[in-house]
PDB file of C-alpha atoms in Angstrom:
ATOM      1  CA  MET L 147     122.665 120.073  72.913  1.00 45.00           C
ATOM      2  CA  ASN L 148     123.885 116.498  73.060  1.00 47.00           C
ATOM      3  CA  SER L 149     124.787 114.566  75.924  1.00 47.00           C
ATOM      4  CA  THR L 150     127.491 111.697  75.150  1.00 49.00           C
ATOM      5  CA  VAL L 151     126.980 110.710  78.942  1.00 49.00           C
ATOM      6  CA  SER L 152     124.344 107.622  79.068  1.00 54.00           C
ATOM      7  CA  SER L 153     121.519 107.704  81.354  1.00 54.00           C
ATOM      8  CA  VAL L 154     123.377 104.778  83.274  1.00 58.00           C
ATOM      9  CA  ASP L 155     126.614 106.155  83.783  1.00 71.00           C
ATOM     10  CA  ALA L 156     125.289 109.731  84.790  1.00 79.00           C
ATOM     11  CA  PRO L 157     126.327 111.435  87.902  1.00 81.00           C
ATOM     12  CA  GLU L 158     122.825 111.868  89.286  1.00 83.00           C
ATOM     13  CA  VAL L 159     122.403 108.412  88.066  1.00 85.00           C
ATOM     14  CA  SER L 160     125.322 107.118  90.402  1.00 84.00           C
ATOM     15  CA  ILE L 161     123.897 109.235  92.994  1.00 84.00           C
ATOM     16  CA  ALA L 162     120.361 107.103  93.365  1.00 86.00           C
ATOM     17  CA  ARG L 163     122.133 103.684  92.875  1.00 87.00           C
ATOM     18  CA  ASP L 164     124.400 104.445  96.331  1.00 85.00           C
ATOM     19  CA  LEU L 165     121.615 106.086  97.932  1.00 86.00           C
ATOM     20  CA  ALA L 166     119.970 102.798  97.200  1.00 88.00           C
ATOM     21  CA  ARG L 167     122.227 101.508  98.745  1.00 89.00           C
ATOM     22  CA  ARG L 168     122.644 103.712 101.668  1.00 89.00           C
ATOM     23  CA  ALA L 169     118.787 102.417 101.930  1.00 90.00           C
ATOM     24  CA  LEU L 170     119.426  99.062 102.164  1.00 90.00           C
ATOM     25  CA  LEU L 171     121.886  99.736 104.745  1.00 91.00           C
ATOM     26  CA  VAL L 172     119.462 101.193 107.202  1.00 92.00           C
ATOM     27  CA  SER L 173     116.494  99.056 106.533  1.00 92.00           C
ATOM     28  CA  PRO L 174     117.038  96.399 108.898  1.00 94.00           C
ATOM     29  CA  THR L 175     116.648  99.440 111.819  1.00 94.00           C
ATOM     30  CA  PHE L 176     113.124 100.996 109.989  1.00 94.00           C
ATOM     31  CA  LEU L 177     112.046  97.107 109.800  1.00 94.00           C
ATOM     32  CA  VAL L 178     112.386  96.320 113.128  1.00 95.00           C
ATOM     33  CA  LEU L 179     110.867  99.731 114.349  1.00 94.00           C
ATOM     34  CA  GLY L 180     108.208  98.961 112.286  1.00 93.00           C
ATOM     35  CA  VAL L 181     107.530  95.444 114.217  1.00 94.00           C
ATOM     36  CA  VAL L 182     108.086  97.078 117.341  1.00 94.00           C
ATOM     37  CA  LEU L 183     106.006  99.481 116.821  1.00 93.00           C
ATOM     38  CA  ASP L 184     103.053  97.657 114.850  1.00 91.00           C
ATOM     39  CA  GLY L 185     103.730  93.764 113.698  1.00 91.00           C
ATOM     40  CA  VAL L 186     103.350  92.901 111.167  1.00 93.00           C
ATOM     41  CA  GLY L 187     101.536  95.660 110.074  1.00 93.00           C
ATOM     42  CA  GLY L 188     104.493  98.108 110.388  1.00 94.00           C
ATOM     43  CA  ILE L 189     107.379  95.672 108.969  1.00 95.00           C
ATOM     44  CA  ILE L 190     104.973  95.776 105.481  1.00 95.00           C
ATOM     45  CA  SER L 191     104.765  99.485 106.100  1.00 95.00           C
ATOM     46  CA  SER L 192     108.038 100.052 106.421  1.00 95.00           C
ATOM     47  CA  GLY L 193     109.401  98.259 103.415  1.00 95.00           C
ATOM     48  CA  LEU L 194     106.851 100.205 101.502  1.00 95.00           C
ATOM     49  CA  ALA L 195     107.969 103.054 102.442  1.00 95.00           C
ATOM     50  CA  LEU L 196     111.700 102.461 101.980  1.00 95.00           C
ATOM     51  CA  ALA L 197     110.532 100.894  98.040  1.00 94.00           C
ATOM     52  CA  LEU L 198     109.324 104.381  98.164  1.00 94.00           C
ATOM     53  CA  VAL L 199     112.213 106.458  98.984  1.00 93.00           C
ATOM     54  CA  ALA L 200     114.989 104.241  96.846  1.00 92.00           C
ATOM     55  CA  LEU L 201     111.889 104.593  93.481  1.00 92.00           C
ATOM     56  CA  ASN L 202     111.290 108.144  94.442  1.00 93.00           C
ATOM     57  CA  PHE L 203     114.747 108.576  93.743  1.00 90.00           C
ATOM     58  CA  PHE L 204     115.540 107.027  90.971  1.00 91.00           C
ATOM     59  CA  LEU L 205     112.728 108.222  89.122  1.00 92.00           C
ATOM     60  CA  GLY L 206     114.213 111.731  89.563  1.00 91.00           C
ATOM     61  CA  ALA L 207     118.152 110.382  88.768  1.00 90.00           C
ATOM     62  CA  GLN L 208     116.220 109.427  85.654  1.00 91.00           C
ATOM     63  CA  ILE L 209     114.094 111.963  85.062  1.00 92.00           C
ATOM     64  CA  ILE L 210     117.226 114.525  85.284  1.00 91.00           C
ATOM     65  CA  SER L 211     119.505 112.254  83.132  1.00 89.00           C
ATOM     66  CA  ARG L 212     116.881 112.584  80.095  1.00 90.00           C
ATOM     67  CA  ALA L 213     115.706 116.314  80.243  1.00 91.00           C
ATOM     68  CA  ILE L 214     119.723 117.133  80.301  1.00 88.00           C
ATOM     69  CA  ALA L 215     119.935 115.755  77.121  1.00 87.00           C
ATOM     70  CA  VAL L 216     117.396 118.003  76.094  1.00 91.00           C
ATOM     71  CA  SER L 217     117.856 121.521  76.721  1.00 90.00           C
ATOM     72  CA  LEU L 218     118.244 123.440  80.298  1.00 90.00           C
ATOM     73  CA  ASN L 219     114.398 124.544  80.172  1.00 91.00           C
ATOM     74  CA  ALA L 220     113.487 121.200  79.243  1.00 91.00           C
ATOM     75  CA  LEU L 221     115.464 120.344  82.264  1.00 91.00           C
ATOM     76  CA  TYR L 222     113.707 123.260  84.478  1.00 92.00           C
ATOM     77  CA  GLY L 223     110.622 121.994  83.715  1.00 93.00           C
ATOM     78  CA  ALA L 224     111.101 117.737  83.999  1.00 93.00           C
ATOM     79  CA  VAL L 225     112.613 118.694  88.383  1.00 92.00           C
ATOM     80  CA  LEU L 226     109.211 120.566  88.206  1.00 92.00           C
ATOM     81  CA  PHE L 227     107.169 118.462  87.130  1.00 94.00           C
ATOM     82  CA  GLY L 228     108.783 115.902  87.910  1.00 93.00           C
ATOM     83  CA  TYR L 229     108.860 116.464  91.534  1.00 92.00           C
ATOM     84  CA  LEU L 230     105.204 117.079  91.348  1.00 94.00           C
ATOM     85  CA  ILE L 231     104.481 114.244  89.715  1.00 94.00           C
ATOM     86  CA  ARG L 232     106.555 111.931  91.192  1.00 93.00           C
ATOM     87  CA  LEU L 233     105.318 113.673  94.744  1.00 93.00           C
ATOM     88  CA  GLY L 234     101.691 112.111  93.210  1.00 95.00           C
ATOM     89  CA  MET L 235     102.187 109.185  92.951  1.00 93.00           C
ATOM     90  CA  MET L 236     103.223 108.733  96.223  1.00 92.00           C
ATOM     91  CA  ALA L 237     100.656 109.948  97.931  1.00 94.00           C
ATOM     92  CA  PHE L 238      98.607 107.399  95.295  1.00 95.00           C
ATOM     93  CA  ALA L 239     100.639 105.065  96.690  1.00 93.00           C
ATOM     94  CA  VAL L 240      99.285 105.823 100.385  1.00 93.00           C
ATOM     95  CA  LEU L 241      95.883 106.570  99.333  1.00 94.00           C
ATOM     96  CA  ILE L 242      95.668 102.838  97.531  1.00 94.00           C
ATOM     97  CA  VAL L 243      96.795 100.846 101.011  1.00 93.00           C
ATOM     98  CA  ARG L 244      95.463 103.807 103.870  1.00 92.00           C
ATOM     99  CA  ASN L 245      92.499 101.471 104.754  1.00 92.00           C
ATOM    100  CA  ALA L 246      94.043  98.089 104.306  1.00 92.00           C
ATOM    101  CA  GLU L 247      94.253  96.106 106.865  1.00 93.00           C
ATOM    102  CA  TRP L 248      97.810  95.574 107.208  1.00 92.00           C
ATOM    103  CA  PHE L 249      98.739 100.036 106.963  1.00 94.00           C
ATOM    104  CA  ALA L 250     100.333 101.103 109.930  1.00 93.00           C
ATOM    105  CA  THR L 251     100.552 105.092 109.367  1.00 93.00           C
ATOM    106  CA  VAL L 252     103.113 105.426 112.493  1.00 94.00           C
ATOM    107  CA  PRO L 253     105.619 103.529 111.146  1.00 95.00           C
ATOM    108  CA  PHE L 254     105.250 104.383 107.021  1.00 95.00           C
ATOM    109  CA  ALA L 255     105.495 108.255 108.124  1.00 94.00           C
ATOM    110  CA  ILE L 256     108.581 107.625 110.047  1.00 95.00           C
ATOM    111  CA  THR L 257     110.236 105.416 107.705  1.00 95.00           C
ATOM    112  CA  LEU L 258     109.350 107.322 104.907  1.00 94.00           C
ATOM    113  CA  LEU L 259     110.611 110.954 106.016  1.00 94.00           C
ATOM    114  CA  ILE L 260     113.705 109.666 108.013  1.00 94.00           C
ATOM    115  CA  THR L 261     115.164 108.311 105.217  1.00 93.00           C
ATOM    116  CA  HIS L 262     113.638 110.738 102.793  1.00 89.00           C
ATOM    117  CA  LEU L 263     116.154 113.142 104.781  1.00 90.00           C
ATOM    118  CA  GLY L 264     118.610 111.115 106.343  1.00 90.00           C
ATOM    119  CA  LEU L 265     119.692 110.091 103.458  1.00 88.00           C
ATOM    120  CA  LEU L 266     120.216 113.272 101.190  1.00 85.00           C
ATOM    121  CA  ILE L 267     121.665 114.306 104.382  1.00 86.00           C
ATOM    122  CA  TRP L 268     124.056 111.521 104.476  1.00 86.00           C
ATOM    123  CA  GLU L 269     124.894 111.546 100.950  1.00 81.00           C
ATOM    124  CA  THR L 270     126.026 115.337 100.850  1.00 80.00           C
ATOM    125  CA  LYS L 271     129.527 114.102 102.659  1.00 78.00           C
ATOM    126  CA  HIS L 272     129.792 111.635  99.594  1.00 73.00           C
ATOM    127  CA  VAL L 273     129.193 113.448  96.237  1.00 73.00           C
ATOM    128  CA  ALA L 274     132.094 114.830  94.877  1.00 63.00           C
ATOM    129  CA  ALA L 275     131.004 118.822  93.900  1.00 63.00           C
ATOM    130  CA  SER L 276     133.860 118.886  91.355  1.00 60.00           C
ATOM    131  CA  LEU L 277     133.896 118.422  87.489  1.00 54.00           C
ATOM    132  CA  ALA L 278     136.824 115.730  86.666  1.00 54.00           C
ATOM    133  CA  PHE L 279     134.179 113.546  89.285  1.00 57.00           C
ATOM    134  CA  PRO L 280     131.140 114.099  89.469  1.00 58.00           C
ATOM    135  CA  GLY L 281     128.440 112.432  91.085  1.00 62.00           C
ATOM    136  CA  VAL L 282     129.943 109.813  93.925  1.00 63.00           C
ATOM    137  CA  MET L 283     133.499 110.503  94.699  1.00 61.00           C
ATOM    138  CA  PRO L 284     135.969 107.984  94.240  1.00 58.00           C
ATOM    139  CA  ALA L 285     136.473 105.809  96.778  1.00 62.00           C
ATOM    140  CA  LYS L 286     139.905 107.109  98.376  1.00 62.00           C
ATOM    141  CA  PRO L 287     143.315 104.788  97.917  1.00 57.00           C
ATOM    142  CA  SER L 288     143.955 102.471 100.604  1.00 55.00           C
ATOM    143  CA  THR L 289     148.046 102.817 102.258  1.00 56.00           C
ATOM    144  CA  ASP L 290     147.433  99.770 103.736  1.00 56.00           C
ATOM    145  CA  ASN L 291     148.677  98.187 100.989  1.00 55.00           C
ATOM    146  CA  PHE L 292     151.880  99.888 100.929  1.00 50.00           C
ATOM    147  CA  GLN L 293     154.910  98.788 100.324  1.00 53.00           C
ATOM    148  CA  GLU L 294     158.547  99.507 100.608  1.00 49.00           C
TER     149      GLU L 294
END
């Protein structure tokens, strides 16, 4: 099965890009929460969690967009094993920094869990479930500039 859509134009990549944009919108809240909970270590830990979430979404989108160009069976395997590998990469990242003096577990865990789930829930309201506009819904035309 050949795909004429490049991975840059793929719907899953545009969704991941939109998720990263939304992560930037909520990041000040989580960075402030990190400072409040654990000072400088909290802000660094929350920042690390935000970066891991965005990276996870982008890697997942890239895996899907490349695997679908091969075959449906490749997509199934890539999604399953890609998830396991990405989960392992996040666990490995935590294992590397968990004993660092600056690492704060509570702000990291709160940011990681809430942003993963919260961003996905938020994004479901902005994803078009149609073949005409796969991926992020196109913006509705503004009626403010309507001239008679």
